[in-house]
């Protein structure tokens, strides 16, 4: 009888411990170390993302879903940019740079756009091959969510608001 209580105590402690571990965010993955080459030739690294909630979107001008979701990504950026939110759109290696520049200029994208000419950034971020693939990175530089295909923007906004409310060093 005593051994059953002992086992139940261990199980309860394990469940509480795992719950605390998940709640603390310890289960989240650090965003991979990457260097993004922006359209203006400047560079941004994964370390530069820290301190802000960032949406990293892998996309292509030839991807109809990417093109269709871009107005929502713009709207999301504009809604949260002043609150510590950023967006970084990463054009896939097979996307001709001239197409990307034309798209950015014609759609007046308000956020930074990177060219992944070598495919190294997509490879580092989990060998991204399907577009759109979107990652949400918290203020500590950890990936908290990955979407393949267009996200549910209502749920995405709730997640962004939750992450913006967290302290950067939590």
Short mmCIF file of C-alpha atoms in Angstrom, two decimals:
data_model
loop_
_atom_site.label_atom_id
_atom_site.label_comp_id
_atom_site.label_asym_id
_atom_site.label_seq_id
_atom_site.Cartn_x
_atom_site.Cartn_y
_atom_site.Cartn_z
CA UNK A 1 0.00 0.00 0.00
CA UNK A 2 2.79 2.43 0.91
CA UNK A 3 4.55 1.66 -2.35
CA UNK A 4 1.44 2.69 -4.35
CA UNK A 5 1.44 6.09 -2.60
CA UNK A 6 5.16 6.41 -3.23
CA UNK A 7 4.73 5.65 -6.94
CA UNK A 8 1.76 8.04 -7.19
CA UNK A 9 3.91 10.74 -5.57
CA UNK A 10 6.71 10.21 -8.09
CA UNK A 11 4.24 10.29 -11.01
CA UNK A 12 2.64 13.50 -9.67
CA UNK A 13 6.06 15.12 -9.22
CA UNK A 14 7.07 14.10 -12.75
CA UNK A 15 3.86 15.53 -14.25
CA UNK A 16 4.31 18.80 -12.35
CA UNK A 17 7.97 18.97 -13.37
CA UNK A 18 7.22 18.39 -17.05
CA UNK A 19 4.39 20.95 -16.89
CA UNK A 20 6.73 23.54 -15.37
CA UNK A 21 9.39 22.74 -17.98
CA UNK A 22 6.92 23.21 -20.87
CA UNK A 23 5.39 26.34 -19.31
CA UNK A 24 8.81 27.91 -18.77
CA UNK A 25 9.53 27.58 -22.48
CA UNK A 26 12.45 25.23 -21.91
CA UNK A 27 11.07 23.01 -24.67
CA UNK A 28 11.49 25.69 -27.32
CA UNK A 29 14.24 25.56 -29.88
CA UNK A 30 16.74 28.35 -30.37
CA UNK A 31 16.48 29.89 -33.81
CA UNK A 32 19.39 28.64 -35.94
CA UNK A 33 22.42 30.87 -36.36
CA UNK A 34 21.93 32.48 -39.77
CA UNK A 35 23.02 35.52 -41.72
CA UNK A 36 20.30 37.12 -43.79
CA UNK A 37 21.40 39.21 -46.78
CA UNK A 38 18.85 41.99 -47.20
CA UNK A 39 17.85 43.54 -50.52
CA UNK A 40 19.89 46.65 -49.78
CA UNK A 41 23.01 44.47 -49.36
CA UNK A 42 23.15 44.83 -45.57
CA UNK A 43 23.14 41.82 -43.30
CA UNK A 44 21.07 40.76 -40.32
CA UNK A 45 21.85 37.78 -38.11
CA UNK A 46 19.72 35.58 -35.91
CA UNK A 47 21.27 37.37 -32.90
CA UNK A 48 19.74 40.62 -34.21
CA UNK A 49 16.27 39.12 -33.72
CA UNK A 50 16.63 38.96 -29.94
CA UNK A 51 14.59 41.43 -27.93
CA UNK A 52 11.73 41.48 -30.46
CA UNK A 53 9.03 39.01 -31.46
CA UNK A 54 9.81 38.19 -35.10
CA UNK A 55 7.89 36.54 -37.91
CA UNK A 56 10.34 34.88 -40.32
CA UNK A 57 8.54 33.99 -43.55
CA UNK A 58 10.11 31.81 -46.27
CA UNK A 59 8.33 32.61 -49.52
CA UNK A 60 8.64 32.85 -53.31
CA UNK A 61 7.13 35.11 -55.92
CA UNK A 62 6.00 31.98 -57.83
CA UNK A 63 4.06 30.67 -54.80
CA UNK A 64 0.37 31.58 -55.11
CA UNK A 65 -0.29 31.03 -51.39
CA UNK A 66 2.68 33.27 -50.53
CA UNK A 67 1.38 36.05 -52.76
CA UNK A 68 -2.16 35.62 -51.38
CA UNK A 69 -1.05 35.79 -47.73
CA UNK A 70 1.28 38.78 -48.17
CA UNK A 71 -1.42 41.43 -47.52
CA UNK A 72 -2.16 39.71 -44.17
CA UNK A 73 1.55 39.62 -43.32
CA UNK A 74 1.79 43.33 -44.14
CA UNK A 75 -1.28 44.05 -41.99
CA UNK A 76 0.15 41.99 -39.10
CA UNK A 77 3.46 43.84 -39.33
CA UNK A 78 1.74 47.22 -39.37
CA UNK A 79 -0.50 46.29 -36.42
CA UNK A 80 2.35 45.20 -34.11
CA UNK A 81 5.55 46.90 -35.36
CA UNK A 82 5.39 49.67 -32.79
CA UNK A 83 5.01 47.16 -29.96
CA UNK A 84 8.26 45.21 -30.40
CA UNK A 85 7.31 43.05 -33.39
CA UNK A 86 9.29 42.58 -36.58
CA UNK A 87 8.91 40.69 -39.84
CA UNK A 88 11.62 39.25 -42.05
CA UNK A 89 10.63 37.76 -45.41
CA UNK A 90 13.20 35.35 -46.85
CA UNK A 91 12.96 34.75 -50.61
CA UNK A 92 13.86 31.20 -51.62
CA UNK A 93 17.06 30.47 -53.53
CA UNK A 94 15.22 29.58 -56.76
CA UNK A 95 13.42 32.94 -56.82
CA UNK A 96 15.20 35.30 -59.28
CA UNK A 97 16.39 38.39 -57.35
CA UNK A 98 14.88 40.71 -59.98
CA UNK A 99 11.43 39.11 -59.41
CA UNK A 100 11.82 39.59 -55.65
CA UNK A 101 12.82 43.25 -56.00
CA UNK A 102 9.92 43.88 -58.39
CA UNK A 103 7.47 42.21 -55.99
CA UNK A 104 8.75 44.16 -52.98
CA UNK A 105 8.59 47.47 -54.84
CA UNK A 106 5.21 46.91 -56.52
CA UNK A 107 3.56 45.66 -53.28
CA UNK A 108 5.41 48.23 -51.15
CA UNK A 109 6.45 45.65 -48.55
CA UNK A 110 7.13 47.65 -45.36
CA UNK A 111 9.42 45.08 -43.71
CA UNK A 112 12.87 43.70 -44.45
CA UNK A 113 13.30 41.16 -47.22
CA UNK A 114 16.29 38.83 -47.56
CA UNK A 115 17.55 36.86 -50.53
CA UNK A 116 18.65 33.30 -49.76
CA UNK A 117 20.70 32.89 -52.95
CA UNK A 118 22.62 29.86 -51.67
CA UNK A 119 19.75 28.12 -49.90
CA UNK A 120 21.84 28.00 -46.71
CA UNK A 121 19.32 29.95 -44.63
CA UNK A 122 16.43 27.66 -45.63
CA UNK A 123 18.62 24.64 -44.88
CA UNK A 124 19.57 26.01 -41.44
CA UNK A 125 15.92 26.62 -40.56
CA UNK A 126 14.99 22.95 -40.93
CA UNK A 127 15.61 22.45 -44.64
CA UNK A 128 12.61 24.56 -45.64
CA UNK A 129 11.38 23.50 -49.06
CA UNK A 130 7.64 24.19 -48.94
CA UNK A 131 6.45 27.77 -49.21
CA UNK A 132 5.15 29.57 -47.41
CA UNK A 133 6.81 28.39 -44.22
CA UNK A 134 6.59 30.84 -41.35
CA UNK A 135 8.33 30.81 -37.99
CA UNK A 136 7.45 32.87 -34.93
CA UNK A 137 10.52 33.69 -32.83
CA UNK A 138 10.13 35.03 -29.30
CA UNK A 139 12.14 37.83 -27.68
CA UNK A 140 14.73 35.30 -26.45
CA UNK A 141 15.44 34.12 -29.99
CA UNK A 142 13.53 30.84 -29.65
CA UNK A 143 11.20 29.38 -32.28
CA UNK A 144 7.79 29.00 -30.66
CA UNK A 145 5.70 28.10 -33.71
CA UNK A 146 6.14 26.96 -37.30
CA UNK A 147 3.43 27.18 -39.93
CA UNK A 148 3.59 25.38 -43.26
CA UNK A 149 1.11 27.08 -45.54
CA UNK A 150 -0.78 30.23 -44.65
CA UNK A 151 -1.33 30.60 -40.90
CA UNK A 152 -4.68 31.25 -39.26
CA UNK A 153 -4.04 34.96 -38.79
CA UNK A 154 -6.53 35.34 -35.92
CA UNK A 155 -4.65 32.66 -33.94
CA UNK A 156 -1.31 34.11 -35.06
CA UNK A 157 -2.29 37.53 -33.69
CA UNK A 158 -3.23 35.98 -30.33
CA UNK A 159 0.16 34.26 -30.18
CA UNK A 160 1.98 37.49 -31.10
CA UNK A 161 0.11 39.40 -28.38
CA UNK A 162 0.97 36.73 -25.81
CA UNK A 163 4.65 36.81 -26.80
CA UNK A 164 4.80 40.61 -26.83
CA UNK A 165 3.48 40.63 -23.25
CA UNK A 166 6.33 38.36 -22.05
CA UNK A 167 9.54 39.89 -20.66
CA UNK A 168 12.57 39.47 -22.92
CA UNK A 169 14.51 37.54 -20.30
CA UNK A 170 11.74 35.24 -19.00
#
